[in-house]
Amino acid sequence: SAVISQKPSRDICQRGTSLTIQCQVDSQVTMMFWYRQQPGQSLTLIATANQGSEATYESGFVIDKFPISRPNLTFSTLTVSNMSPEDSSIYLCSVEDRSNTGELFFGEGSRLTVL
Amino acid sequence: GEDVEQSLFLSVREGDSSVINCTYTDSSSTYLYWYKQEPGAGLQLLTYIFSNMDMKQDQRLTVLLNKKDKHLSLRIADTQTGDSAIYFCAEKNNFNKFYFGSGTKLNVKP
């Protein structure tokens, strides 16, 4: 299993500001995934953070809005830029079990509220 | 992302069986999963099935996979009130990316 720490756990932000979410994993992993879960909805994959290369973004998500860093194999950040109320969501960092059977381990999430 | 679809709600009586259905579009899926999310909590992996299997049973849970129709189901036998939660179907594709369905809210009535 993997232990994932995310911070902040929650924040209230003003429209137009940016916030960076940090994700720390207790083991080295190749791929880290960033998801968003909007209120009452499912998880939507934002991007995959690869160490040593650019993150790959899903349709509807762009680097200017959600820049990602992946400086090493245990850490990643996701920035939510120029926030609007529509960005209010839980943002989740996740990694895959090493056996590659695909259990995804999730951080506790960062609940952002944009006013 | 890939399309993974589920019905939104299911209501059953305690002791009955629940069947939650999921369809997906990606024929390159390697694994398919069922996750459970209780109110205010994170996602918990319930079970998974490899794409070349038809069925997997784990205590009260039975997963059926029809790869031809891209249909996955989760059967919960003897459903209990503690099973009330949102159940998410998810698939992993051959690029090792995971996509989740919209979730089915299971309500178990005493």
Short mmCIF file of C-alpha atoms in Angstrom, two decimals:
data_model
loop_
_atom_site.label_atom_id
_atom_site.label_comp_id
_atom_site.label_asym_id
_atom_site.label_seq_id
_atom_site.Cartn_x
_atom_site.Cartn_y
_atom_site.Cartn_z
CA SER A 1 0.00 0.00 0.00
CA ALA A 2 0.97 3.63 -0.31
CA VAL A 3 0.43 6.46 2.13
CA ILE A 4 -0.37 9.75 0.46
CA SER A 5 -0.35 13.08 2.22
CA GLN A 6 -2.03 16.09 0.69
CA LYS A 7 -2.10 19.65 1.82
CA PRO A 8 -3.93 21.83 2.32
CA SER A 9 -6.81 19.62 3.39
CA ARG A 10 -9.20 22.46 2.78
CA ASP A 11 -9.11 26.11 1.89
CA ILE A 12 -11.40 28.97 1.08
CA CYS A 13 -10.11 31.07 -1.78
CA GLN A 14 -11.02 34.30 -3.44
CA ARG A 15 -11.99 34.46 -7.08
CA GLY A 16 -9.02 35.20 -9.33
CA THR A 17 -6.38 33.80 -6.99
CA SER A 18 -4.32 30.64 -7.42
CA LEU A 19 -3.67 27.82 -5.00
CA THR A 20 -1.06 25.07 -5.06
CA ILE A 21 -1.87 21.65 -3.67
CA GLN A 22 0.97 19.41 -2.57
CA CYS A 23 1.04 15.63 -2.67
CA GLN A 24 3.67 13.51 -0.92
CA VAL A 25 3.87 9.73 -1.28
CA ASP A 26 5.78 7.47 1.09
CA SER A 27 7.30 5.44 -1.76
CA GLN A 28 8.66 6.08 -5.22
CA VAL A 29 6.06 5.86 -7.95
CA THR A 30 6.26 6.37 -11.67
CA MET A 31 2.89 7.96 -12.29
CA MET A 32 0.85 10.20 -10.06
CA PHE A 33 -2.70 11.11 -10.98
CA TRP A 34 -4.68 14.23 -10.17
CA TYR A 35 -8.45 13.95 -9.98
CA ARG A 36 -11.26 16.36 -9.28
CA GLN A 37 -14.51 15.42 -7.58
CA GLN A 38 -17.08 18.16 -7.80
CA PRO A 39 -19.94 18.14 -5.30
CA GLY A 40 -22.15 15.11 -5.80
CA GLN A 41 -20.22 13.96 -8.84
CA SER A 42 -17.73 11.33 -9.84
CA LEU A 43 -13.99 11.57 -10.11
CA THR A 44 -12.66 13.22 -13.24
CA LEU A 45 -9.06 12.69 -14.23
CA ILE A 46 -7.32 16.02 -14.71
CA ALA A 47 -3.83 14.90 -15.63
CA THR A 48 -1.09 12.35 -15.13
CA ALA A 49 2.13 13.64 -13.60
CA ASN A 50 5.24 11.87 -14.84
CA GLN A 51 8.64 12.43 -13.30
CA GLY A 52 11.07 14.00 -15.72
CA SER A 53 8.54 14.93 -18.37
CA GLU A 54 5.54 17.17 -18.93
CA ALA A 55 2.26 16.16 -17.39
CA THR A 56 -0.32 14.75 -19.76
CA TYR A 57 -3.72 16.42 -19.56
CA GLU A 58 -7.13 15.02 -20.23
CA SER A 59 -9.58 16.61 -22.61
CA GLY A 60 -10.98 19.79 -21.13
CA PHE A 61 -7.99 20.49 -18.88
CA VAL A 62 -5.06 22.69 -19.85
CA ILE A 63 -1.65 23.40 -18.41
CA ASP A 64 -2.28 27.13 -18.05
CA LYS A 65 -5.21 26.48 -15.73
CA PHE A 66 -3.76 23.46 -13.89
CA PRO A 67 0.04 23.60 -13.97
CA ILE A 68 1.65 20.51 -12.44
CA SER A 69 5.11 19.89 -11.11
CA ARG A 70 6.76 16.51 -10.54
CA PRO A 71 10.28 17.19 -9.28
CA ASN A 72 10.92 13.65 -8.02
CA LEU A 73 9.35 10.22 -7.67
CA THR A 74 7.58 10.95 -4.37
CA PHE A 75 6.18 14.44 -4.78
CA SER A 76 3.88 16.43 -7.05
CA THR A 77 1.99 19.70 -6.97
CA LEU A 78 -1.16 20.83 -8.74
CA THR A 79 -1.93 24.53 -9.03
CA VAL A 80 -5.46 25.73 -9.66
CA SER A 81 -4.96 29.09 -11.36
CA ASN A 82 -7.21 32.12 -11.60
CA MET A 83 -9.91 30.37 -9.64
CA SER A 84 -13.63 30.83 -10.13
CA PRO A 85 -16.52 29.37 -8.11
CA GLU A 86 -16.76 26.56 -10.70
CA ASP A 87 -13.38 25.33 -9.45
CA SER A 88 -14.87 24.58 -6.03
CA SER A 89 -14.19 20.89 -5.68
CA ILE A 90 -12.21 18.20 -3.93
CA TYR A 91 -8.86 17.67 -5.61
CA LEU A 92 -7.35 14.24 -5.13
CA CYS A 93 -3.87 12.94 -5.69
CA SER A 94 -3.56 9.23 -6.35
CA VAL A 95 -1.02 6.55 -7.17
CA GLU A 96 -1.34 3.01 -8.36
CA ASP A 97 -0.48 -0.04 -6.35
CA ARG A 98 2.98 -1.33 -7.26
CA SER A 99 1.62 -4.69 -8.35
CA ASN A 100 -0.09 -2.87 -11.20
CA THR A 101 -3.36 -4.67 -10.63
CA GLY A 102 -4.65 -1.21 -10.31
CA GLU A 103 -5.73 -0.43 -6.84
CA LEU A 104 -5.56 3.32 -6.75
CA PHE A 105 -4.54 4.82 -3.47
CA PHE A 106 -5.93 8.25 -2.82
CA GLY A 107 -4.82 11.11 -0.68
CA GLU A 108 -7.40 12.52 1.70
CA GLY A 109 -8.16 15.24 -0.79
CA SER A 110 -8.02 19.00 -0.77
CA ARG A 111 -11.43 20.61 -0.52
CA LEU A 112 -11.37 24.00 -2.18
CA THR A 113 -14.17 26.52 -1.92
CA VAL A 114 -13.92 29.54 -4.20
CA LEU A 115 -15.97 32.57 -3.26
CA GLY B 1 -11.41 10.65 -21.16
CA GLU B 2 -13.15 7.34 -21.67
CA ASP B 3 -16.89 6.90 -21.15
CA VAL B 4 -17.93 4.86 -18.15
CA GLU B 5 -21.64 4.96 -17.43
CA GLN B 6 -23.77 3.92 -14.48
CA SER B 7 -27.33 4.43 -13.38
CA LEU B 8 -27.54 7.05 -10.65
CA PHE B 9 -29.71 5.40 -8.01
CA LEU B 10 -30.68 2.00 -6.70
CA SER B 11 -32.95 1.27 -3.76
CA VAL B 12 -33.30 -2.18 -2.19
CA ARG B 13 -34.62 -3.71 1.01
CA GLU B 14 -32.29 -5.10 3.60
CA GLY B 15 -31.60 -8.78 2.92
CA ASP B 16 -32.28 -8.53 -0.81
CA SER B 17 -29.59 -8.69 -3.47
CA SER B 18 -28.38 -5.51 -5.16
CA VAL B 19 -27.12 -5.41 -8.71
CA ILE B 20 -25.27 -2.34 -9.88
CA ASN B 21 -24.51 -2.07 -13.57
CA CYS B 22 -21.83 -0.27 -15.54
CA THR B 23 -21.00 0.08 -19.22
CA TYR B 24 -17.76 1.31 -20.70
CA THR B 25 -16.51 2.11 -24.17
CA ASP B 26 -12.79 1.44 -24.10
CA SER B 27 -12.01 -1.95 -25.60
CA SER B 28 -8.41 -1.70 -24.36
CA SER B 29 -9.46 -1.89 -20.71
CA THR B 30 -7.12 -4.14 -18.78
CA TYR B 31 -8.76 -4.10 -15.36
CA LEU B 32 -12.17 -3.05 -14.14
CA TYR B 33 -12.94 -2.04 -10.58
CA TRP B 34 -15.65 -1.34 -8.10
CA TYR B 35 -15.05 1.32 -5.49
CA LYS B 36 -17.28 2.31 -2.58
CA GLN B 37 -17.58 5.80 -1.15
CA GLU B 38 -19.43 6.40 2.08
CA PRO B 39 -20.64 9.90 2.94
CA GLY B 40 -17.76 12.24 3.67
CA ALA B 41 -15.19 9.50 3.15
CA GLY B 42 -12.67 8.60 0.49
CA LEU B 43 -12.89 5.85 -2.07
CA GLN B 44 -12.41 2.28 -0.94
CA LEU B 45 -11.55 -0.46 -3.43
CA LEU B 46 -14.08 -3.28 -3.12
CA THR B 47 -12.95 -5.62 -5.83
CA TYR B 48 -11.50 -5.76 -9.31
CA ILE B 49 -11.54 -8.10 -12.26
CA PHE B 50 -9.01 -8.68 -14.98
CA SER B 51 -10.41 -8.09 -18.43
CA ASN B 52 -10.01 -11.70 -19.58
CA MET B 53 -12.17 -13.01 -16.73
CA ASP B 54 -15.93 -13.44 -16.80
CA MET B 55 -16.67 -13.61 -13.13
CA LYS B 56 -15.10 -13.04 -9.76
CA GLN B 57 -16.65 -13.83 -6.40
CA ASP B 58 -15.49 -12.42 -3.09
CA GLN B 59 -17.74 -13.24 -0.11
CA ARG B 60 -20.99 -11.31 -0.67
CA LEU B 61 -19.70 -9.65 -3.83
CA THR B 62 -19.95 -11.10 -7.33
CA VAL B 63 -18.53 -9.27 -10.32
CA LEU B 64 -19.66 -10.24 -13.81
CA LEU B 65 -17.90 -9.00 -16.92
CA ASN B 66 -19.28 -9.24 -20.43
CA LYS B 67 -16.36 -8.02 -22.46
CA LYS B 68 -18.21 -8.31 -25.77
CA ASP B 69 -20.93 -5.94 -24.59
CA LYS B 70 -18.52 -3.93 -22.38
CA HIS B 71 -20.81 -4.46 -19.44
CA LEU B 72 -19.75 -4.88 -15.83
CA SER B 73 -21.98 -5.61 -12.88
CA LEU B 74 -21.60 -5.86 -9.12
CA ARG B 75 -23.96 -8.06 -7.18
CA ILE B 76 -24.14 -7.65 -3.41
CA ALA B 77 -25.85 -10.58 -1.72
CA ASP B 78 -27.84 -10.11 1.49
CA THR B 79 -27.55 -6.33 1.29
CA GLN B 80 -27.20 -4.61 4.65
CA THR B 81 -27.86 -1.03 5.71
CA GLY B 82 -24.10 -0.62 6.04
CA ASP B 83 -23.84 -1.17 2.30
CA SER B 84 -25.58 2.15 1.67
CA ALA B 85 -23.02 4.24 -0.21
CA ILE B 86 -22.06 5.40 -3.67
CA TYR B 87 -20.51 2.71 -5.83
CA PHE B 88 -18.15 3.70 -8.60
CA CYS B 89 -17.20 1.56 -11.53
CA ALA B 90 -13.74 2.30 -12.94
CA GLU B 91 -11.62 1.03 -15.76
CA LYS B 92 -7.91 1.07 -16.39
CA ASN B 93 -6.84 1.36 -19.99
CA ASN B 94 -3.67 0.21 -21.68
CA PHE B 95 -2.04 3.57 -20.94
CA ASN B 96 -2.44 2.83 -17.23
CA LYS B 97 -5.00 5.60 -16.82
CA PHE B 98 -8.08 5.15 -14.68
CA TYR B 99 -11.53 6.44 -15.53
CA PHE B 100 -14.50 6.45 -13.19
CA GLY B 101 -18.21 6.17 -13.80
CA SER B 102 -20.70 8.66 -12.42
CA GLY B 103 -21.43 6.52 -9.39
CA THR B 104 -24.58 4.67 -8.29
CA LYS B 105 -26.10 5.69 -4.99
CA LEU B 106 -27.32 2.57 -3.23
CA ASN B 107 -30.01 3.10 -0.62
CA VAL B 108 -30.77 0.11 1.60
CA LYS B 109 -34.10 0.29 3.39
CA PRO B 110 -34.52 -1.57 6.69
#
